Short mmCIF file of C-alpha atoms in Angstrom, two decimals:
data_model
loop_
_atom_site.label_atom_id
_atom_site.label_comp_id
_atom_site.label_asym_id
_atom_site.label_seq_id
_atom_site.Cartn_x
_atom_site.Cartn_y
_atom_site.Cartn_z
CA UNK A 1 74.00 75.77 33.94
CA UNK A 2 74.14 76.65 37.73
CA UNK A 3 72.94 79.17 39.66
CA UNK A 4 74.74 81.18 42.12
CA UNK A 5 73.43 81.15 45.56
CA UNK A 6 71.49 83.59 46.93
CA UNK A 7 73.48 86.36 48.74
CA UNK A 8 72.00 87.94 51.56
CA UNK A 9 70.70 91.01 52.16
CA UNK A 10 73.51 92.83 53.66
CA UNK A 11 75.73 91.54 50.57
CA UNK A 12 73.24 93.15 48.07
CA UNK A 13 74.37 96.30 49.92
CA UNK A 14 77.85 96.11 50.04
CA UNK A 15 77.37 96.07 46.15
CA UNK A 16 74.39 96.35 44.19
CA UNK A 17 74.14 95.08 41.09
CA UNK A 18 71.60 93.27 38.77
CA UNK A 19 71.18 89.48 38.26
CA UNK A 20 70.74 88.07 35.15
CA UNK A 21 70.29 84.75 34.07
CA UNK A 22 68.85 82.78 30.87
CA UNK A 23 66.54 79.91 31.59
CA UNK A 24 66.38 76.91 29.42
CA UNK A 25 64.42 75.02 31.38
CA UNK A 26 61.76 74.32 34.28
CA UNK A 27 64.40 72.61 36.49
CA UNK A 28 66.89 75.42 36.59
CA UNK A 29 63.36 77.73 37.00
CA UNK A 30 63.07 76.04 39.91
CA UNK A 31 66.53 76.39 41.31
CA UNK A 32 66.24 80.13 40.70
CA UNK A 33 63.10 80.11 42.50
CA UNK A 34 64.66 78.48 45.47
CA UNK A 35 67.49 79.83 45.61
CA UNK A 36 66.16 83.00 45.65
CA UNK A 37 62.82 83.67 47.03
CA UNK A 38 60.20 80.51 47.67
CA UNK A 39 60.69 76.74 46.25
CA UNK A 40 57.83 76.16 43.77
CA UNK A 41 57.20 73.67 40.72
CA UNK A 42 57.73 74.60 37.30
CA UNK A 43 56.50 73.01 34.00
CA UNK A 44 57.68 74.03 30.48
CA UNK A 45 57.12 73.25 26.90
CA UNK A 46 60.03 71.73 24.92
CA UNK A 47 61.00 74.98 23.08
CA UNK A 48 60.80 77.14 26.80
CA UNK A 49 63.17 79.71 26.62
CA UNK A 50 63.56 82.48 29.38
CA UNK A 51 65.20 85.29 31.26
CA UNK A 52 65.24 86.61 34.53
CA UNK A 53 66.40 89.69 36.38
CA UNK A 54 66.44 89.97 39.98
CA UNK A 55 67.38 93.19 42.00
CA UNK A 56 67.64 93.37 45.33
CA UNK A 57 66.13 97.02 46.83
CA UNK A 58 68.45 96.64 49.87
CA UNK A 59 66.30 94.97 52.81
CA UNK A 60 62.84 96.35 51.81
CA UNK A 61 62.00 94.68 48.42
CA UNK A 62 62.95 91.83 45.65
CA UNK A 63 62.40 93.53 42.30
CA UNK A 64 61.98 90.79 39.37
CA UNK A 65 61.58 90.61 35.41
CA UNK A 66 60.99 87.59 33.67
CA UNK A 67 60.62 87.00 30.20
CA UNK A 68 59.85 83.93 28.69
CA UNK A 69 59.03 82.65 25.16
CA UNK A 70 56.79 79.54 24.94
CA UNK A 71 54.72 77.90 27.66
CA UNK A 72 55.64 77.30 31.70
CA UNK A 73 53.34 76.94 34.62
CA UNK A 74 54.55 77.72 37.85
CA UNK A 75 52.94 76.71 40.90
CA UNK A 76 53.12 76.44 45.00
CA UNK A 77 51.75 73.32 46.19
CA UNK A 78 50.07 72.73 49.98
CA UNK A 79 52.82 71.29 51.22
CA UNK A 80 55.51 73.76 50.00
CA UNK A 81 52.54 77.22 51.37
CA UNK A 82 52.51 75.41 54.50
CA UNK A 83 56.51 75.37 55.25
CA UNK A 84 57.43 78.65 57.07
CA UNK A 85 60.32 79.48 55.06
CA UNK A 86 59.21 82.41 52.87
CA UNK A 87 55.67 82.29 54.26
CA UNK A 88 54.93 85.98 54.92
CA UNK A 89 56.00 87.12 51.64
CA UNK A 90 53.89 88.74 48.82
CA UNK A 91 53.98 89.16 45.48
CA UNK A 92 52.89 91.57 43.13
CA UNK A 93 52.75 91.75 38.99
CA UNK A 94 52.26 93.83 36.11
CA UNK A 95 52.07 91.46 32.97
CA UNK A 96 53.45 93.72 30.26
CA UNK A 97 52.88 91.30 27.80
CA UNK A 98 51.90 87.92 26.39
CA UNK A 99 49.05 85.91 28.06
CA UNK A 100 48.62 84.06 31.33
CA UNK A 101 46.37 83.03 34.19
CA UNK A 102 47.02 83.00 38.24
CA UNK A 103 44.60 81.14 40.61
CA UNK A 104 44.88 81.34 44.23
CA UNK A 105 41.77 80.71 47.39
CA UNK A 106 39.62 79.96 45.02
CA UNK A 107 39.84 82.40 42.08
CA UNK A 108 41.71 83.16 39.09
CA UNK A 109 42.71 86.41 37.16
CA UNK A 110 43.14 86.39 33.82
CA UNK A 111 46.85 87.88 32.79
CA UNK A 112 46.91 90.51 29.79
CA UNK A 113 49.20 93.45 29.19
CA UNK A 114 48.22 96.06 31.84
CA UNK A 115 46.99 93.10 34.67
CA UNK A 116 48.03 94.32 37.98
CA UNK A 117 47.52 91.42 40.96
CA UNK A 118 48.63 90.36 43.97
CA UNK A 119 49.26 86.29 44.84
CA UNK A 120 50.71 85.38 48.45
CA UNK A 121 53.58 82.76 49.73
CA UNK A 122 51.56 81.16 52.58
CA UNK A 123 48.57 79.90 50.42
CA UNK A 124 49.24 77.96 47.50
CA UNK A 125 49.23 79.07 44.13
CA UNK A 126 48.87 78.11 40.11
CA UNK A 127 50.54 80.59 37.75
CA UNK A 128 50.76 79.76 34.05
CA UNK A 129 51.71 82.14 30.83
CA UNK A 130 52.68 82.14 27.10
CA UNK A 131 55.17 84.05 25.54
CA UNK A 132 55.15 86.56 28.28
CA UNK A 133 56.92 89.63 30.03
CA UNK A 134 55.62 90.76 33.76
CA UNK A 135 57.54 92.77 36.32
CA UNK A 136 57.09 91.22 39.97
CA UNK A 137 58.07 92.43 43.40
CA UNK A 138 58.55 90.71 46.37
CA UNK A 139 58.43 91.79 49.61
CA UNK A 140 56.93 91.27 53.57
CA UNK A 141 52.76 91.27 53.98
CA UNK A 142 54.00 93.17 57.29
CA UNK A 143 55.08 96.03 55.04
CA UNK A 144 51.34 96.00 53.68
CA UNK A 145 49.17 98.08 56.13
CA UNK A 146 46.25 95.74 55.80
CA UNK A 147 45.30 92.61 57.53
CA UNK A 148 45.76 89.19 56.99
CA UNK A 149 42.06 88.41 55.83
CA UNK A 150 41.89 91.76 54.09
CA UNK A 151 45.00 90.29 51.75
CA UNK A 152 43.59 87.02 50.81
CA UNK A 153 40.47 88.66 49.77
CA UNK A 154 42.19 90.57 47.01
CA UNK A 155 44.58 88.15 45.91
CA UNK A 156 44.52 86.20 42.06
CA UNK A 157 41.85 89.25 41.43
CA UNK A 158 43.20 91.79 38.63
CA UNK A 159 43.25 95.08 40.19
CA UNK A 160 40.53 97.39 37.80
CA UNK A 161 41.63 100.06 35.71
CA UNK A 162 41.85 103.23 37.98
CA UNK A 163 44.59 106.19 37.90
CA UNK A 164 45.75 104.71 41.41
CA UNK A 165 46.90 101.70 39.19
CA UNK A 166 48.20 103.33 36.00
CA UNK A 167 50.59 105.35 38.14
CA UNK A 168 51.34 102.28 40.07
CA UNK A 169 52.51 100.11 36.95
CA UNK A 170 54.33 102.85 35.36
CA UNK A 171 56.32 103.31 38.86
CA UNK A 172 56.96 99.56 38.16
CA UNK A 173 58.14 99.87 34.88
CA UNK A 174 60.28 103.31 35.61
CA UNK A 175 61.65 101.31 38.72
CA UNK A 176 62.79 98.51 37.04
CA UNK A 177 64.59 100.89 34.43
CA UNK A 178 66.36 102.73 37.13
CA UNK A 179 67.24 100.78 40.41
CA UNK A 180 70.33 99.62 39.54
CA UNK A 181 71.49 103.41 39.11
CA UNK A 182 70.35 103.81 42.69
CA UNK A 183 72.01 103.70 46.26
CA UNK A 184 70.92 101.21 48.77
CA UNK A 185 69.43 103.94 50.76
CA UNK A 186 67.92 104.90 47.91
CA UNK A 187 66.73 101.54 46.56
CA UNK A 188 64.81 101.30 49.76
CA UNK A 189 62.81 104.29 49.39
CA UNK A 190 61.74 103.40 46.14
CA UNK A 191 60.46 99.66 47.71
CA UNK A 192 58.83 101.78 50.10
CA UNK A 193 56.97 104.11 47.72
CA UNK A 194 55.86 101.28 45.08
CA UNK A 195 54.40 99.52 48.13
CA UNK A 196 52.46 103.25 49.54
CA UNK A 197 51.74 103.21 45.80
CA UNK A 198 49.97 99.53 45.93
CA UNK A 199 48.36 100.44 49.64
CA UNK A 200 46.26 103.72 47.85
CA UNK A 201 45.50 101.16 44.51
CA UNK A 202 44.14 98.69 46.82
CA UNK A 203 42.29 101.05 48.75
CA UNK A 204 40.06 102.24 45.86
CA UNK A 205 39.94 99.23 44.21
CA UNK A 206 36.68 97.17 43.46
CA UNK A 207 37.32 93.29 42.26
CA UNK A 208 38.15 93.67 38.86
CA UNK A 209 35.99 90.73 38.06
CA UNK A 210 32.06 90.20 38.94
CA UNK A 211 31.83 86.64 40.60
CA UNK A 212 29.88 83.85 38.54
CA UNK A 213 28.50 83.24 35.25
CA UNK A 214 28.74 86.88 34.91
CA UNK A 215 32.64 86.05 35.42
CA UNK A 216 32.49 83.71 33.04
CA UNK A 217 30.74 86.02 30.56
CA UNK A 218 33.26 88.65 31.22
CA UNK A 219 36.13 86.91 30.52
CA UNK A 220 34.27 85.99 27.24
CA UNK A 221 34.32 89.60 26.58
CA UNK A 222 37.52 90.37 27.56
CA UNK A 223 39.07 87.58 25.16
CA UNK A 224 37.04 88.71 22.24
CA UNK A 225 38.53 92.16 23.15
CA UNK A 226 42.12 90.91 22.82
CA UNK A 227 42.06 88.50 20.13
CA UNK A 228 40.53 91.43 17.59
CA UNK A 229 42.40 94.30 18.84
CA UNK A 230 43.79 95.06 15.63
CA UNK A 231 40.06 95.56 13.98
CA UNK A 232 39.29 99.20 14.19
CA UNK A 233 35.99 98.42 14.29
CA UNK A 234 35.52 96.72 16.95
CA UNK A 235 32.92 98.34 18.92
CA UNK A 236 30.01 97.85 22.33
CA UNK A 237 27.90 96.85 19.82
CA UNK A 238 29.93 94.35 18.06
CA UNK A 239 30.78 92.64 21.08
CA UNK A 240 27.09 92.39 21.86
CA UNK A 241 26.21 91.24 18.81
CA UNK A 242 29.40 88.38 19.21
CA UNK A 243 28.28 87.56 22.55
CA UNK A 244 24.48 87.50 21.83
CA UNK A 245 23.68 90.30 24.57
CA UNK A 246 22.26 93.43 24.90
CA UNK A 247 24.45 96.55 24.93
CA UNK A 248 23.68 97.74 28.26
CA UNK A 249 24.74 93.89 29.41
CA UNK A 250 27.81 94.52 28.32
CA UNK A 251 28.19 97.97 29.90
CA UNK A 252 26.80 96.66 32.94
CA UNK A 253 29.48 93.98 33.23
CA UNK A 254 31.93 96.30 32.69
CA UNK A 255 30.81 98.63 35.37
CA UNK A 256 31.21 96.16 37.80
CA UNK A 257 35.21 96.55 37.13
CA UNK A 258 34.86 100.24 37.72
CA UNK A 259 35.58 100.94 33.74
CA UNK A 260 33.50 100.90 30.82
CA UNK A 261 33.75 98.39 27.46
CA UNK A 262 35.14 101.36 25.66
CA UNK A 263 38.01 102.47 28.34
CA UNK A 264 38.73 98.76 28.31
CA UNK A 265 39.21 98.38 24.40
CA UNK A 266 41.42 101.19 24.31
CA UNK A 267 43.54 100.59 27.50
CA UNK A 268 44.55 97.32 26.09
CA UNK A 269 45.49 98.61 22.41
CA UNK A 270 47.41 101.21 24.71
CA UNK A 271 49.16 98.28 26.58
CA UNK A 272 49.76 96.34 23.13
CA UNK A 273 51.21 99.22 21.32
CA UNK A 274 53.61 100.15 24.50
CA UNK A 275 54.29 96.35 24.23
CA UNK A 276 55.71 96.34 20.61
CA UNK A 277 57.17 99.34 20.58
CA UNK A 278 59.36 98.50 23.47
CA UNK A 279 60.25 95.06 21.38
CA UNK A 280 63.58 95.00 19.45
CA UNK A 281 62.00 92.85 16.65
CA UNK A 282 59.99 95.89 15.95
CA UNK A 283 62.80 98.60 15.60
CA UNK A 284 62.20 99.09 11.88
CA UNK A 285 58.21 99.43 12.46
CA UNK A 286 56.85 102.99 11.89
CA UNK A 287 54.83 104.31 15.42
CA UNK A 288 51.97 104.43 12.14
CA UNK A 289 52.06 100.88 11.40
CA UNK A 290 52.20 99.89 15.04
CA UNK A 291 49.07 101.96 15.94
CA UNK A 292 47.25 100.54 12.80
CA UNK A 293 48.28 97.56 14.76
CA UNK A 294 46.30 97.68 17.69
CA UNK A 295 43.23 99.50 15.48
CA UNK A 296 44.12 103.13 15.53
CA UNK A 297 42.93 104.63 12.26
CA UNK A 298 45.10 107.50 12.82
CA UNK A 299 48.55 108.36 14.20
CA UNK A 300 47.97 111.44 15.83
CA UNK A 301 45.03 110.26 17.79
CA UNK A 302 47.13 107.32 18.72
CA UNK A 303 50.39 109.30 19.73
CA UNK A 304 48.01 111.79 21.69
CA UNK A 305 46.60 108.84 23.26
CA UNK A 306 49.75 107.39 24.43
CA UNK A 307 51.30 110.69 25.78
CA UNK A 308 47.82 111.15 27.94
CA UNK A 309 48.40 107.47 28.66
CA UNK A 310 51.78 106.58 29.83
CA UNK A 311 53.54 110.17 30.14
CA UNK A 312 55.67 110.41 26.68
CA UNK A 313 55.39 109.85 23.05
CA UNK A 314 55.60 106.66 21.46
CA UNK A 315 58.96 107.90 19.81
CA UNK A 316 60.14 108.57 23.03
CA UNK A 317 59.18 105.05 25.12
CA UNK A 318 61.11 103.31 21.90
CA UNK A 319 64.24 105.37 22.49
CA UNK A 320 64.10 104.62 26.40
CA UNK A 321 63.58 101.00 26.07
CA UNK A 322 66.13 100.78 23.64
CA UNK A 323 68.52 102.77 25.32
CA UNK A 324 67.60 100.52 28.68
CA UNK A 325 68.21 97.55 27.23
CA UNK A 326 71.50 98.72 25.84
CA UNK A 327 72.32 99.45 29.28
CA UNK A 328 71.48 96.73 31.35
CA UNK A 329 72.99 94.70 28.61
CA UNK A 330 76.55 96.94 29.01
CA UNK A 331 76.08 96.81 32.66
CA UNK A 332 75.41 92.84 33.60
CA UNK A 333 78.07 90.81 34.14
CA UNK A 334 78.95 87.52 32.63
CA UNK A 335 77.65 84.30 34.55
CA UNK A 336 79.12 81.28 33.61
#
């Protein structure tokens, strides 16, 4: 399979439209990768299979999906960060789903549904995942009212749970429904606004990971958190218990994320349950057996949850990502 070459800017538009290509492999990864933003190296398992959509928000913004089933690892080596050729670009995620892990200067973040961070083109970078869906856009540091030291503190660090950054990722996620129904003019705008929208995140944010063995211990925690999300009762105490620490430790290591072990443990069922209910494998799954899922004991609590959470009813995120999908589907056109 081959890739079309990047169009420019001005081509993007003369006609918007969306990009969409299926991956089979780390070479033609690559090749999209050059072609169309930054040369990096990619690595995949033998059963890799992904997908990615690129849209061009006229000269402001690159707006990306990529889904992927199985295992790749993507990363920028010295040589390739020290070329200028893409140098002064940045890029920012929301993992909606699946697992992963970015390191860059130094640091890694861990990558679970919700994970918001930032990872720049001029330093290099190690990004791996696993069965994963994130949302990604790319655009100039320049366009990012901070400076250039202030930028490389925050990068490969998850962005804590705030309000700054759940309005952020659901702009992401609303944005990547709805650019290709907008202008060029308009496309800009929105490039502009997700960016304003990252500048007030970043300016509340604390590290959303303490430095450390108290890093190390976190991550521990988080984990634990992920892999038993389904148990409703999974509790402060229980991870405690687990983790052989007191329950003020573990609220204490929390706090230094700016969120507590309980906001934590439902944010991610939250995440998980927005997940599946946005998969088409999961259609023909009641919103009551999804939340029993991700350890809600009851619906309503669950469906109040969600509307607090993300703006609409579970019932009614299922019918927009179906109906989405149905139209991006409809709406891309066939690549050889």
């Amino acid at each position: 399979m081959a890739f079309p070459h990047h169009r420019h800017h001005d081509r993007w538009n003369e006609a918007p439209e969306l990009m969409q290509l299926d991956i089979l492999a780390g070479d033609q990864m690559e090749e999209l990768s050059r072609e169309s933003y930054l040369p990096v190296r990619v690595r995949t398992d033998p059963g890799f299979r992904g997908e990615a959509t690129l849209e061009a928000l006229g000269d402001m913004a690159t707006l990306m999906r990529v889904r992927s089933t199985g295992t790749f690892r993507l990363f920028r080596t010295d040589r390739m960060a020290a070329q200028p050729t893409g140098s002064d670009l940045l890029m920012l995620c929301l993992h909606v789903n699946g697992r992963g892990r970015v390191t860059q200067n130094g640091r890694h973040a861990e990558l679970t549904p919700g994970t918001i961070v930032l990872y720049e083109a001029q330093r290099p970078w190690d990004l791996s995942t696993h069965d994963s869906l994130s949302l990604g856009l790319q655009f100039s540091r320049d366009l990012l009212p901070l400076r250039m030291s202030q930028i490389s503190d925050i990068t490969a660090r998850g962005l804590a749970p705030s309000p700054a950054a759940v309005l952020l990722s659901g702009y992401l996620e609303r944005l990547d429904w709805l650019a290709p129904e907008l202008n060029s003019a308009q496309q800009e705008n929105a490039a502009r606004a997700a960016i304003e929208l990252l500048h007030m995140t970043l300016r509340g944010a604390a590290p959303a990971v303490p430095d450390g063995a108290e890093h190390v211990l976190l991550e521990m925690l988080r984990t634990y958190v992920q892999d038993h999300l389904a148990d409703p009762g999974l509790t402060v105490d229980g991870l405690a218990r687990h983790h052989h620490i007191s329950a003020r430790h573990v609220y204490t290591l929390f706090a230094a994320t700016d969120s507590t072990p309980s906001m934590y443990i439902r944010q991610q069922r939250l995440n998980a349950a927005r997940s599946m209910l946005a998969n088409p494998k999961n259609a023909d799954l009641a919103v009551g057996k999804i939340a029993a899922r991700v350890g809600f004991t009851d619906v309503r609590t669950f469906e109040r949850a969600f509307q607090r959470q993300f703006g609409a009813t579970p019932g009614a995120w299922r019918r927009d990502s179906a109906g989405n999908a149905a139209r991006i589907k409809a709406k891309t056109p066939h690549r050889p």
